[in-house]
Backbone as JSON Lines, residues from 0, in Angstrom:
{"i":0,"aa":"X","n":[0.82,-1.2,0.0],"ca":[0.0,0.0,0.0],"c":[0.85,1.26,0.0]}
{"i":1,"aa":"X","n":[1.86,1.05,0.61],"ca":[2.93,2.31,0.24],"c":[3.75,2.13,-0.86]}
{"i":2,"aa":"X","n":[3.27,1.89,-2.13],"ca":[4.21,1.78,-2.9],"c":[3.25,1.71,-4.59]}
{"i":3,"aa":"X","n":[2.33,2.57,-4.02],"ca":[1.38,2.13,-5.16],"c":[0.96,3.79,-5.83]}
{"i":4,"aa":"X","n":[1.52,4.82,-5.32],"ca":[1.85,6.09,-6.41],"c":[3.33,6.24,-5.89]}
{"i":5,"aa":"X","n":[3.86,7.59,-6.71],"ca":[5.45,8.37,-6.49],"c":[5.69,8.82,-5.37]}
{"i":6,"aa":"X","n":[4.36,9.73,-4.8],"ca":[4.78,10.31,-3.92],"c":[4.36,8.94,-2.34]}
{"i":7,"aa":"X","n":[3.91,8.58,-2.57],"ca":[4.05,7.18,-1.4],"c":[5.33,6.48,-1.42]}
{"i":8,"aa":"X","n":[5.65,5.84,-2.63],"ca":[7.49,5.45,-2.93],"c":[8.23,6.13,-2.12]}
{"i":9,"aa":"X","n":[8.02,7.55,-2.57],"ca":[9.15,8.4,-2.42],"c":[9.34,8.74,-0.28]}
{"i":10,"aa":"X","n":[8.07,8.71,-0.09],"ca":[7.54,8.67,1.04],"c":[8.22,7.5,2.01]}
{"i":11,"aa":"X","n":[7.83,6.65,1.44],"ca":[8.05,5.29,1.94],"c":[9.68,5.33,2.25]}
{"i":12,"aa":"X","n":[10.67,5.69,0.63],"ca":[11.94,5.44,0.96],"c":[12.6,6.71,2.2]}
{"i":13,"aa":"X","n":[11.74,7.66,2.39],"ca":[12.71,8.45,3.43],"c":[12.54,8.08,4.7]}
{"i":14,"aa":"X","n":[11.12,7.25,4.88],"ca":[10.83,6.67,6.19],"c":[12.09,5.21,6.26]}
{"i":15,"aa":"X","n":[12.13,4.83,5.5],"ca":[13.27,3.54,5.31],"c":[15.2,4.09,5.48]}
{"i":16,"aa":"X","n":[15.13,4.61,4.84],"ca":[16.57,5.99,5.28],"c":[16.72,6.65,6.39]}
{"i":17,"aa":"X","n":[15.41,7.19,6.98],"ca":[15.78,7.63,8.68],"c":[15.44,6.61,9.3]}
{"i":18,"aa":"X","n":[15.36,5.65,9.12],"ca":[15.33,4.53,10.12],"c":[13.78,4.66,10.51]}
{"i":19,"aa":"X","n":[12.77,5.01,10.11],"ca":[11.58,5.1,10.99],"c":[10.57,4.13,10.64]}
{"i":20,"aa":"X","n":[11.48,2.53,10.34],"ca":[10.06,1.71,10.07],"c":[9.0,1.53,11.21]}
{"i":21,"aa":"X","n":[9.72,1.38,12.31],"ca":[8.56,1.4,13.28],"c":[7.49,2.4,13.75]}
{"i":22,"aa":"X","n":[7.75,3.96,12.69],"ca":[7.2,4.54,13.03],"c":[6.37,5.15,11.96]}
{"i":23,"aa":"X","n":[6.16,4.05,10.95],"ca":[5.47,4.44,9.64],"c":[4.43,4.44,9.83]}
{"i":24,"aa":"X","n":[3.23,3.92,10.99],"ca":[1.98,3.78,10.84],"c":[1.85,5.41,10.82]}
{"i":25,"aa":"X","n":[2.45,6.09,12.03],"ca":[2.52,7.5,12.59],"c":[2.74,8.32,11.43]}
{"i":26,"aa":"X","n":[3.06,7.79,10.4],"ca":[3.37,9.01,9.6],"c":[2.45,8.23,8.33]}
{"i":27,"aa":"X","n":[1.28,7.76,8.25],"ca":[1.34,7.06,7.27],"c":[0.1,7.9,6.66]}
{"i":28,"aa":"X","n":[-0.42,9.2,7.8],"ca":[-0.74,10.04,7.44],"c":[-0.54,11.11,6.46]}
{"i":29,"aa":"X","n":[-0.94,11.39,4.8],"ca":[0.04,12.55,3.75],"c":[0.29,13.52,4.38]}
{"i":30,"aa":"X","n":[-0.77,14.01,5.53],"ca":[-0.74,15.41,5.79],"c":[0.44,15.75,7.48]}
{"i":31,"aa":"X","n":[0.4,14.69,7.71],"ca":[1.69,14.43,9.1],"c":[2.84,14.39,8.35]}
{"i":32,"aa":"X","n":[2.83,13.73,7.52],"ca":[4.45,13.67,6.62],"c":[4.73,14.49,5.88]}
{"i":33,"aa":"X","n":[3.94,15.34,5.26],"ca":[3.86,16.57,4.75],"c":[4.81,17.78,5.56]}
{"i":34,"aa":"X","n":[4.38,17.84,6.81],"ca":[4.13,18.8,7.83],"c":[5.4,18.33,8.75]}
{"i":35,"aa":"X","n":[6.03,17.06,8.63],"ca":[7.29,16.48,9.32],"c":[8.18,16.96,8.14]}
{"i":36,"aa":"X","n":[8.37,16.78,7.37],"ca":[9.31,17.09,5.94],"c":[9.38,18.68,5.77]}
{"i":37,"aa":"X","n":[8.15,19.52,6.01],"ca":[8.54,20.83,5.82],"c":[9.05,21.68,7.03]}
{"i":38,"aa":"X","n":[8.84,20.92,8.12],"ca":[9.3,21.59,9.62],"c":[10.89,21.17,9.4]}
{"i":39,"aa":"X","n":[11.45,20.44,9.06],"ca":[12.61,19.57,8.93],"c":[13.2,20.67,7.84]}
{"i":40,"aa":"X","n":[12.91,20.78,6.69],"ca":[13.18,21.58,6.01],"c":[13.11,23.11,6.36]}
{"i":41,"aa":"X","n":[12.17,23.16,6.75],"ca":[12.53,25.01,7.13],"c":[13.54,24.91,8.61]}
{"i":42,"aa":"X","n":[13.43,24.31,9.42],"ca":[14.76,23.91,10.4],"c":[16.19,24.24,9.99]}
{"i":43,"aa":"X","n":[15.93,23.11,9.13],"ca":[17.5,23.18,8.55],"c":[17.81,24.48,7.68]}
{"i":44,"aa":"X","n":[17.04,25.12,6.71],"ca":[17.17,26.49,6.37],"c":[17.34,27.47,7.16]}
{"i":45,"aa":"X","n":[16.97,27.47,8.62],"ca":[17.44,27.97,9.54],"c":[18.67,28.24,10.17]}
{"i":46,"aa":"X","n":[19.23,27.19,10.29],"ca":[20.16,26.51,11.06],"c":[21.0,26.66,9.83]}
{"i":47,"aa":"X","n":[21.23,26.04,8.97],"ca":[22.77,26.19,7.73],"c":[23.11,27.74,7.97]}
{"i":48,"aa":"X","n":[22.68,28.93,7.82],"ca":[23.19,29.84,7.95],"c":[24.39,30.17,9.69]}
{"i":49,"aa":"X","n":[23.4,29.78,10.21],"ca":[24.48,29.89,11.82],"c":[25.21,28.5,11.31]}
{"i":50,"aa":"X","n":[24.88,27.33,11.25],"ca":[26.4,26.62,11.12],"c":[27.26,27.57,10.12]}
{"i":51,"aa":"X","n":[26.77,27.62,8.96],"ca":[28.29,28.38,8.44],"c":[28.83,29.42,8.9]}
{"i":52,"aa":"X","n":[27.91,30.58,9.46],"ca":[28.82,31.09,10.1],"c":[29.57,30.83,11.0]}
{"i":53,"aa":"X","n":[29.41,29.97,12.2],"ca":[30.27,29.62,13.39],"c":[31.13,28.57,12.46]}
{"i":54,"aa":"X","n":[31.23,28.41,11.39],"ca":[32.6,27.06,10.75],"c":[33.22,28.44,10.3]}
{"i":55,"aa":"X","n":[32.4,29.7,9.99],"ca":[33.55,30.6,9.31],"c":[34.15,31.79,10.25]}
{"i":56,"aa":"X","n":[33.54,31.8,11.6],"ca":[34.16,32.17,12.94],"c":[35.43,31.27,13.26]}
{"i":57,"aa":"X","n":[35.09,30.2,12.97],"ca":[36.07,29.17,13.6],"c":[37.27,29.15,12.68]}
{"i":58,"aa":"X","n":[37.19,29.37,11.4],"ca":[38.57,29.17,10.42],"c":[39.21,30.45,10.72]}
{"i":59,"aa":"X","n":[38.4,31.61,10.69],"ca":[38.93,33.23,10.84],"c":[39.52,33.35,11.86]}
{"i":60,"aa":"X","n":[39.42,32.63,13.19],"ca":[40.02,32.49,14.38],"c":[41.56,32.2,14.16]}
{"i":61,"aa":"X","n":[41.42,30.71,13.63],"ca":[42.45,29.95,13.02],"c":[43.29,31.08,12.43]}
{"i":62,"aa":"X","n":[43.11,31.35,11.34],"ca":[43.59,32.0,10.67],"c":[44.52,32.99,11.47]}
{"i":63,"aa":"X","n":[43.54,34.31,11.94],"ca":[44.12,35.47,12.9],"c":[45.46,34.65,13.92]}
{"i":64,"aa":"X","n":[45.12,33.68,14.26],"ca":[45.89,33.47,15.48],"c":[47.56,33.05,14.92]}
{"i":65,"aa":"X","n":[47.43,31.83,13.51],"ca":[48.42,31.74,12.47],"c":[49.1,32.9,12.37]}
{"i":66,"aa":"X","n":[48.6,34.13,11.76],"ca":[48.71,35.38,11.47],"c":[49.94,35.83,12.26]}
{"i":67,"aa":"X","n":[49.08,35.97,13.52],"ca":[49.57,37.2,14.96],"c":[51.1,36.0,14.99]}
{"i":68,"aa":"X","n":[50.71,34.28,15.44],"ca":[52.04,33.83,15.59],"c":[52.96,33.96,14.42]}
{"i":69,"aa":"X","n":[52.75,34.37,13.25],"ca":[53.73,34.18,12.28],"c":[54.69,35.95,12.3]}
{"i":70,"aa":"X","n":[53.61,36.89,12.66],"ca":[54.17,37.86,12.53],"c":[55.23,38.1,13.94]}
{"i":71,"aa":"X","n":[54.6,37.65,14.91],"ca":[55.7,38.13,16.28],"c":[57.01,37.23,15.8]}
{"i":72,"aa":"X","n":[56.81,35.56,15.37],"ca":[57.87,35.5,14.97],"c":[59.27,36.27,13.86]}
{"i":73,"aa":"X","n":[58.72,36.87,13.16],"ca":[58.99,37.55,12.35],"c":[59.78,38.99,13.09]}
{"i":74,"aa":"X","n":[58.75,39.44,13.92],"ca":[59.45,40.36,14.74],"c":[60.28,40.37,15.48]}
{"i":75,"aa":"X","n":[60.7,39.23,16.1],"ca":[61.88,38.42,16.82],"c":[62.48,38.31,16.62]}
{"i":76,"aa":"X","n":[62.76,37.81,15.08],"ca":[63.82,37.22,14.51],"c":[64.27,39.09,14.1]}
{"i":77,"aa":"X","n":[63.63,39.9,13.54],"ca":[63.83,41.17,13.02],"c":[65.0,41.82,14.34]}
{"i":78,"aa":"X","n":[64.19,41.74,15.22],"ca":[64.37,42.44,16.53],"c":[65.95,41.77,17.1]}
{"i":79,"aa":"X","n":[66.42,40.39,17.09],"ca":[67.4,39.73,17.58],"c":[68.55,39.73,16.33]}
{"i":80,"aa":"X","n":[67.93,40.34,14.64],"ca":[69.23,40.63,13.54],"c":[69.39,41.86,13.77]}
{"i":81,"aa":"X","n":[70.95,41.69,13.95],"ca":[71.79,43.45,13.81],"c":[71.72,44.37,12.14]}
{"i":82,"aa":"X","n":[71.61,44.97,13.02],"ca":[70.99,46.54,11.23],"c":[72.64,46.6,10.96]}
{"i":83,"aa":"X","n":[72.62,46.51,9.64],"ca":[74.2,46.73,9.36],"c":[74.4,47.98,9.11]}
{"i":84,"aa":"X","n":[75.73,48.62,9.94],"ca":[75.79,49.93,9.94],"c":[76.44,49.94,8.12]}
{"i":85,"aa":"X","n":[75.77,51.07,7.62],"ca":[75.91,51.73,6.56],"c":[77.41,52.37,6.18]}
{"i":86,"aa":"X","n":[78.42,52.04,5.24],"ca":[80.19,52.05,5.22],"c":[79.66,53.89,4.96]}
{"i":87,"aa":"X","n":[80.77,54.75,5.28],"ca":[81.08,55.9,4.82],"c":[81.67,56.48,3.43]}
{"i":88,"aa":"X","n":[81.37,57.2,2.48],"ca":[81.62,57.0,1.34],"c":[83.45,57.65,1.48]}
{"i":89,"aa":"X","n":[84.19,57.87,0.13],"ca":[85.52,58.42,0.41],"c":[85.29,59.58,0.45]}
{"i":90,"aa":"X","n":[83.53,60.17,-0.17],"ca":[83.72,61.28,-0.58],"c":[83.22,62.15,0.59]}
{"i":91,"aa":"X","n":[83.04,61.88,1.84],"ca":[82.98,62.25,3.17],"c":[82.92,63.49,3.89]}
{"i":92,"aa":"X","n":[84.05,63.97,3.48],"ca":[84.73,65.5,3.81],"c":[84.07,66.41,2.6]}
{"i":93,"aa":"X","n":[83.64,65.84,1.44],"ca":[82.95,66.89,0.56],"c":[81.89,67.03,0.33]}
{"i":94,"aa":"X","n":[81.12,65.96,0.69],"ca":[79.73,65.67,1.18],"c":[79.32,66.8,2.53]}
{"i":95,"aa":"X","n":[80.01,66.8,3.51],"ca":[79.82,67.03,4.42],"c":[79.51,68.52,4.2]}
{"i":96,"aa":"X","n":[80.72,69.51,3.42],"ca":[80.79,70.88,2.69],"c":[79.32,70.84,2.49]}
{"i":97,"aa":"X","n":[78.62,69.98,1.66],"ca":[77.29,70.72,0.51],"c":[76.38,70.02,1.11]}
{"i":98,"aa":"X","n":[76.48,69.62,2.67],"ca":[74.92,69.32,3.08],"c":[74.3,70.31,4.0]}
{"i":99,"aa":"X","n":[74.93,71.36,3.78],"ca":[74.6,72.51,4.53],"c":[73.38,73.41,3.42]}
{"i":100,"aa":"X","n":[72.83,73.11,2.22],"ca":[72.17,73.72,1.58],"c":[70.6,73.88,1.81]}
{"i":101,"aa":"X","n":[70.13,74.89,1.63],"ca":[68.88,75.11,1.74],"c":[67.94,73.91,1.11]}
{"i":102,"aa":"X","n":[68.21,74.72,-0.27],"ca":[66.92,73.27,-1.55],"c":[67.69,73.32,-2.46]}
{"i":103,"aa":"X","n":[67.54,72.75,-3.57],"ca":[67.95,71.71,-4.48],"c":[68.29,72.8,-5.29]}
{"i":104,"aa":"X","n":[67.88,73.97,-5.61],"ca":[68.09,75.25,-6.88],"c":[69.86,75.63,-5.95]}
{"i":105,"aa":"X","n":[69.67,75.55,-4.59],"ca":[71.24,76.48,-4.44],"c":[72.3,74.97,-4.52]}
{"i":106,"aa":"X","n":[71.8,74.04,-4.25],"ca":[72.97,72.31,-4.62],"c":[73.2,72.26,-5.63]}
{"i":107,"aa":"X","n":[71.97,72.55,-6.74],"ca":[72.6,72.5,-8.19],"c":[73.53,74.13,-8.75]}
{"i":108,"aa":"X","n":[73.26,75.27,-8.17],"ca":[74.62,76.01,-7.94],"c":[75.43,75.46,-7.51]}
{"i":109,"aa":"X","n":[75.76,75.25,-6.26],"ca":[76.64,74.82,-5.89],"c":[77.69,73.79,-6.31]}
{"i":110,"aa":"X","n":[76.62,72.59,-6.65],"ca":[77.77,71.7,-7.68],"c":[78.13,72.33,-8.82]}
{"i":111,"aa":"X","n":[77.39,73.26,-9.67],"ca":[77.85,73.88,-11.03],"c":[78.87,74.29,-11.09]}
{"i":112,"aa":"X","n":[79.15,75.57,-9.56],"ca":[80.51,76.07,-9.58],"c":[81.7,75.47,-9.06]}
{"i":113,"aa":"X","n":[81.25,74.16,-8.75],"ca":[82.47,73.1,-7.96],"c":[82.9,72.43,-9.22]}
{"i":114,"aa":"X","n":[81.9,72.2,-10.42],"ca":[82.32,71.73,-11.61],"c":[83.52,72.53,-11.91]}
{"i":115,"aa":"X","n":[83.06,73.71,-12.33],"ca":[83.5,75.0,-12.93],"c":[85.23,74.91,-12.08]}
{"i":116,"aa":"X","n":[85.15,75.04,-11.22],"ca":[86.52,75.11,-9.73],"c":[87.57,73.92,-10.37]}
{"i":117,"aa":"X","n":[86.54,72.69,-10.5],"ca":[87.68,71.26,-11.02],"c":[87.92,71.16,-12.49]}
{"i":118,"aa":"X","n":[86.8,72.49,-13.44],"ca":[87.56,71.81,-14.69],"c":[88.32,73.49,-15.47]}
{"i":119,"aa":"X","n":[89.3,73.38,-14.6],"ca":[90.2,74.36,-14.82],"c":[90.83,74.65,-16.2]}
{"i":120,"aa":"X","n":[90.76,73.88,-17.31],"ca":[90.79,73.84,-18.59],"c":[90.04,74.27,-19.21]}
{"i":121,"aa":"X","n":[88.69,74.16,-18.7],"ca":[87.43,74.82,-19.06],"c":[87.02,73.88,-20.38]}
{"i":122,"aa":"X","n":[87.12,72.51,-20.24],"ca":[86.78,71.75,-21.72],"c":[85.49,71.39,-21.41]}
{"i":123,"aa":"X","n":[84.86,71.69,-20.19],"ca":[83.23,71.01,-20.19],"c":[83.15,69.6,-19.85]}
{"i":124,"aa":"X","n":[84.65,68.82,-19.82],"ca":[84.48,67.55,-19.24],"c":[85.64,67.16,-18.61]}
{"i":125,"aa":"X","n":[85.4,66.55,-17.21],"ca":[86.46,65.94,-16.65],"c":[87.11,64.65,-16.64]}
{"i":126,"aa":"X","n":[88.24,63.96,-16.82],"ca":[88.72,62.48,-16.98],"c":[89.09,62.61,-15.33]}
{"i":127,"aa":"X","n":[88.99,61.55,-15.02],"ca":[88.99,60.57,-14.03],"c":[90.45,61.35,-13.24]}
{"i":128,"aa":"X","n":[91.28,61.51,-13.42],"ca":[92.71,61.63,-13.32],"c":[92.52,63.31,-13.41]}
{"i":129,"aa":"X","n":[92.01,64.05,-14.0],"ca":[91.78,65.64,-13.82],"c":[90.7,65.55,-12.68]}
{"i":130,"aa":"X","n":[89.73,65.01,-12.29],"ca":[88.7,65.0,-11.29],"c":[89.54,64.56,-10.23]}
{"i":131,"aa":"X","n":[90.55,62.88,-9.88],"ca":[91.13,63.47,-8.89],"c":[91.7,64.22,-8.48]}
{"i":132,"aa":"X","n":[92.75,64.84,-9.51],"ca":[93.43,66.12,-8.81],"c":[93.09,67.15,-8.18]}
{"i":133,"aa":"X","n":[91.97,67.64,-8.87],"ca":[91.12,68.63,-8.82],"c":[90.45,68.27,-7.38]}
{"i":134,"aa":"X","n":[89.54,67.14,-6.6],"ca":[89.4,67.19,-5.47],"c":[90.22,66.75,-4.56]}
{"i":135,"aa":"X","n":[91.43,66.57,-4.46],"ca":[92.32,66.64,-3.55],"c":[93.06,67.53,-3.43]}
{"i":136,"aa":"X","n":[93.13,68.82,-4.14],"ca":[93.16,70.22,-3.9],"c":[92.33,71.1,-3.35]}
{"i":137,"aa":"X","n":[91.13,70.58,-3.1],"ca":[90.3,71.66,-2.4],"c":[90.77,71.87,-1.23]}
{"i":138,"aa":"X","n":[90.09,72.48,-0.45],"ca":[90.53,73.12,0.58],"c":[89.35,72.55,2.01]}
{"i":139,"aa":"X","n":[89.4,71.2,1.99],"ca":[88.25,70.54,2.92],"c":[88.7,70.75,4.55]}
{"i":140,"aa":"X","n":[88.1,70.56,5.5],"ca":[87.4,70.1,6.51],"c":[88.98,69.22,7.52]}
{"i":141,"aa":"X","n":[88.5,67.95,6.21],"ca":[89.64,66.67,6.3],"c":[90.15,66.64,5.07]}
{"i":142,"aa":"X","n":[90.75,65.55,5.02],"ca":[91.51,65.91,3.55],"c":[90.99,64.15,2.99]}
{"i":143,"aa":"X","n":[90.76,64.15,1.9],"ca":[90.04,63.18,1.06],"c":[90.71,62.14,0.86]}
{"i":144,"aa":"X","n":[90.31,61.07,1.18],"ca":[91.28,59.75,0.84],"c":[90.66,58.88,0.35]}
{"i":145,"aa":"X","n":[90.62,58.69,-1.52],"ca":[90.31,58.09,-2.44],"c":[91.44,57.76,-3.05]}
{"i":146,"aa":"X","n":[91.14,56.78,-4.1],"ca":[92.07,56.89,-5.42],"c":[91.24,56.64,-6.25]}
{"i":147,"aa":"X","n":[92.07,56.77,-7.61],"ca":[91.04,56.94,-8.94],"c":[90.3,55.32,-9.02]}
{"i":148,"aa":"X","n":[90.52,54.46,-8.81],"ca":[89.59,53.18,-8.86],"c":[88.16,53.57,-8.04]}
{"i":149,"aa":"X","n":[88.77,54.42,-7.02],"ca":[87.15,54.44,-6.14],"c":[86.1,55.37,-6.46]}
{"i":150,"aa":"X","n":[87.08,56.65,-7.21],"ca":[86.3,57.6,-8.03],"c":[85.7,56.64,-9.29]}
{"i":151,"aa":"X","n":[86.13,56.16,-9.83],"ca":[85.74,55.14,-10.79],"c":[84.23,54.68,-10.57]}
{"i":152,"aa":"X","n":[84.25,53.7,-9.54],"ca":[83.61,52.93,-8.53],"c":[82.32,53.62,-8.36]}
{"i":153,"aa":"X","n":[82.43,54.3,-7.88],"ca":[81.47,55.72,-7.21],"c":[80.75,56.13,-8.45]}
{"i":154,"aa":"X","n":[81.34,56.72,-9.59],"ca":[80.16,57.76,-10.65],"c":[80.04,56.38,-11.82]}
{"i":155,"aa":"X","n":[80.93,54.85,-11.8],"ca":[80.44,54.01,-12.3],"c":[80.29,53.94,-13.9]}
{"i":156,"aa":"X","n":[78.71,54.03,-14.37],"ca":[78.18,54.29,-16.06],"c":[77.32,55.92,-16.35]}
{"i":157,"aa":"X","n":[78.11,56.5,-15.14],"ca":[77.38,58.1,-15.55],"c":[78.81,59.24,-16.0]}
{"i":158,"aa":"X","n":[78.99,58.97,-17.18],"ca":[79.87,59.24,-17.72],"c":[79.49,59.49,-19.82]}
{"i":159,"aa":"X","n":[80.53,60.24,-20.05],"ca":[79.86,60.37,-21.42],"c":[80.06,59.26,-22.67]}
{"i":160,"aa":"X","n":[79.88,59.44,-23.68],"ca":[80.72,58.58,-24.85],"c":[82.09,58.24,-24.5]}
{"i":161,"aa":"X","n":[82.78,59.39,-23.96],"ca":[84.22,58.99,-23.91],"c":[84.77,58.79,-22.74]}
{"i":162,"aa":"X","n":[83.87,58.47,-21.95],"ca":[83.84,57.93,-20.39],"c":[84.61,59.24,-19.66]}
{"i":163,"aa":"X","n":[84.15,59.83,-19.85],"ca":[84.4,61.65,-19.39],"c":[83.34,61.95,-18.15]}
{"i":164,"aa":"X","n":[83.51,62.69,-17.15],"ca":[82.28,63.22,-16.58],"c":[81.91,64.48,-16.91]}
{"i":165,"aa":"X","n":[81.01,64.99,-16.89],"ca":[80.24,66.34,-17.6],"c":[79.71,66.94,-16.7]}
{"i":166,"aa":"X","n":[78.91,67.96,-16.44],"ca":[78.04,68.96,-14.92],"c":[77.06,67.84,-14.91]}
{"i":167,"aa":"X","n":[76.38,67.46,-16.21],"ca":[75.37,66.98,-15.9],"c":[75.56,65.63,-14.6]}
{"i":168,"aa":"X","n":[76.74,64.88,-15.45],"ca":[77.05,63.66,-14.49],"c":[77.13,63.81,-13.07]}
{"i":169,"aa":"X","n":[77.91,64.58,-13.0],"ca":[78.68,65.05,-11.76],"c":[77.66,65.71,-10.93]}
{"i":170,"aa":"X","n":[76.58,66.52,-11.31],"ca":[75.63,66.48,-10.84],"c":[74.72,65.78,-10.13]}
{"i":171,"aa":"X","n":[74.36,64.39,-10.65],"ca":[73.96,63.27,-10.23],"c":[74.38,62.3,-9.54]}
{"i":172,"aa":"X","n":[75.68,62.26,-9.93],"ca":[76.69,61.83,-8.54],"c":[76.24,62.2,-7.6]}
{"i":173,"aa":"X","n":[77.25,63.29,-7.35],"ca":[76.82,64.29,-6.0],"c":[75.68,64.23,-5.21]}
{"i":174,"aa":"X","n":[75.07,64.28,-6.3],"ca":[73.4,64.1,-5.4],"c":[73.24,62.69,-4.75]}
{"i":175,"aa":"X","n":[73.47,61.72,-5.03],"ca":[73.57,60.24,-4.85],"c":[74.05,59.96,-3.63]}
{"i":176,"aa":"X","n":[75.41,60.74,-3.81],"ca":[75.74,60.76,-2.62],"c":[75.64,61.43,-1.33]}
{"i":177,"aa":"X","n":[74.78,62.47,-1.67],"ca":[74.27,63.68,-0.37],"c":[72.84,62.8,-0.22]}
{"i":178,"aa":"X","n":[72.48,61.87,-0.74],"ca":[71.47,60.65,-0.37],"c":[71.67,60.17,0.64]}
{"i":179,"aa":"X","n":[72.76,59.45,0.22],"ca":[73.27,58.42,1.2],"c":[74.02,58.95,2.19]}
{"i":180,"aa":"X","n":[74.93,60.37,2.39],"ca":[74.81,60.94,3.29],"c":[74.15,61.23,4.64]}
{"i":181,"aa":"X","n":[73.21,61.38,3.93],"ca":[72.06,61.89,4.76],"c":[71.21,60.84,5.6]}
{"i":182,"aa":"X","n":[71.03,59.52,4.99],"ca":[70.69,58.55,5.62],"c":[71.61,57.91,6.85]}
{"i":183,"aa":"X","n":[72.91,57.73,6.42],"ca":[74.2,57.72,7.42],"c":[74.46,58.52,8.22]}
{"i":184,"aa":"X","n":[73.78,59.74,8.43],"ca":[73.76,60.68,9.79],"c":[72.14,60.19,10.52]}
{"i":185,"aa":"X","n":[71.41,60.05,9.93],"ca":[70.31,59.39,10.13],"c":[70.46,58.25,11.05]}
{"i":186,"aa":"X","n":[71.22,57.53,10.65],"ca":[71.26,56.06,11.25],"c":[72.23,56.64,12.76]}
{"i":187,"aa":"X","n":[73.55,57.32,12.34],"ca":[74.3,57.75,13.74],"c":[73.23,58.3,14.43]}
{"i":188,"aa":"X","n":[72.33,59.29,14.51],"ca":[71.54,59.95,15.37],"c":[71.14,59.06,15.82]}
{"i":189,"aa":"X","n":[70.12,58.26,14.87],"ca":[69.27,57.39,16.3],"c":[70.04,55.81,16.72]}
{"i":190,"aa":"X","n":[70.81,55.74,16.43],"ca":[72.17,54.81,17.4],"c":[72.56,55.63,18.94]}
{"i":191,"aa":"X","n":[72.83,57.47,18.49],"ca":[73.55,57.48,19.29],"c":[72.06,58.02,20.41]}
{"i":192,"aa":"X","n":[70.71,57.97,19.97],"ca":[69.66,58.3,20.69],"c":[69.53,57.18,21.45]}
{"i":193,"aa":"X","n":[68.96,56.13,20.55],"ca":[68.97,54.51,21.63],"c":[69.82,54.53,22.27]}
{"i":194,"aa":"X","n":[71.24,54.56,22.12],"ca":[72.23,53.71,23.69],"c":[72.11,55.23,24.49]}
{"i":195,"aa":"X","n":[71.58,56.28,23.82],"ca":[71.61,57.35,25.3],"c":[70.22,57.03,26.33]}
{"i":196,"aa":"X","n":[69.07,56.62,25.52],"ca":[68.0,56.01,26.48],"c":[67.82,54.96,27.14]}
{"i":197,"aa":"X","n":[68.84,53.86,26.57],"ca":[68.98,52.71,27.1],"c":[69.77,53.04,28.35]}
{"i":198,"aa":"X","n":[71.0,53.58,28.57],"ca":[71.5,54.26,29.36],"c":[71.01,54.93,30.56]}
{"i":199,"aa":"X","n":[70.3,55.67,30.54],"ca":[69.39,56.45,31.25],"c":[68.77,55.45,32.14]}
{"i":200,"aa":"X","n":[68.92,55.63,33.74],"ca":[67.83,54.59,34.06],"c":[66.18,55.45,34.5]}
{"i":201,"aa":"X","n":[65.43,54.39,34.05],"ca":[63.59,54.77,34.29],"c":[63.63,55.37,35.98]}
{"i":202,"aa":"X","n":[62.92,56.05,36.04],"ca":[61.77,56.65,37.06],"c":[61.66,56.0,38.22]}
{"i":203,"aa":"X","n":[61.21,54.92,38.09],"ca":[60.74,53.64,38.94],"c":[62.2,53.45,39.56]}
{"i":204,"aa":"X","n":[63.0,52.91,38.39],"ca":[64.43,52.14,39.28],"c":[65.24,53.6,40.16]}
{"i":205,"aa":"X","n":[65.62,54.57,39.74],"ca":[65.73,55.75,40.76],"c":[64.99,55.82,42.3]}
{"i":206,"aa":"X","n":[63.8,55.94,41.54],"ca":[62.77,55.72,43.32],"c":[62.85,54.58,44.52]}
């Protein structure tokens, strides 16, 4: 008798799947099984939304906590590697001269007429061997201790066709290096700020 339309079959097999043969008379009612199948169903339409969210509370947890441990490690390891102090260039003592400038219109004077000062020939370009001479005659601070390999070294592929330096080059040099200058007083300041606070004892330990 349960098996004699679709929807009785169909009936029949979900009572056989939840296990409810003993309780088929009870449902053998259309309108009880009707009314068990759609409470069941709107239930569970209920309910899937909070399970997924608490499975997607639960991975985001996961996740964050991965996160936070991967980054402190990270910070540890950051915190326990030494910052490598930054080498001093040769060009030191002349750097030091042209970081006293306002903005960038009186540096590019300034290097123009330092061009002008080293190319005493007045050909518009300096060789390697006229550029050192020319800055180990100035009149610095300290006195400059390069040789032409390191001048080399230093302005590199900014040089002309005939591996000459020009204002323009020399320009860009200079600047390169009032860069890195500037970062290397940077780094001394707050070296010599940390070991002066580390130094210092707190408030508390005084009292």
């Amino acid at each position: 008798e349960h098996f004699g339309t679709f929807s009785s079959s169909f009936f029949t097999l979900l009572v056989a799947c939840a296990g409810l043969e003993d309780n088929a008379e009870f449902f053998a009612d259309r309108d009880i099984a009707i009314f068990v199948i759609v409470s069941a169903a709107f239930t569970w339409s209920l309910a899937l939304p909070v399970v997924i969210a608490i499975t997607n509370n639960i991975f985001e947890a996961h996740h964050d906590r991965c996160a936070a441990s991967l980054l402190s490690k990270l910070a540890t390891s950051n915190a326990l590697a030494p910052v490598p102090q930054p080498s001093p260039s040769p060009l030191e003592p002349l750097l030091a001269c042209l970081n006293d400038v306002a903005n960038s219109r009186e540096l590019s004077e300034r290097l123009l007429s330092l061009f002008h000062v080293l190319d005493q020939e007045e050909l518009g370009t300096l060789t390697f061997m006229s550029l050192w001479h020319g800055l180990h005659k100035l009149q610095l601070d300290s006195q400059l201790n390069l040789n032409i390999e390191e001048l080399q070294l230093i302005f590199g592929n900014h040089t002309n066709s005939q591996g000459h330096v020009g204002a323009v080059e020399f320009d860009l040099v200079l600047r390169e290096q009032l860069h890195d200058f500037a970062q290397r007083a940077m780094y001394c300041a707050c070296c010599v700020s940390s070991s002066t606070s580390s130094s210092v004892p707190s408030s508390n330990g005084a009292s």
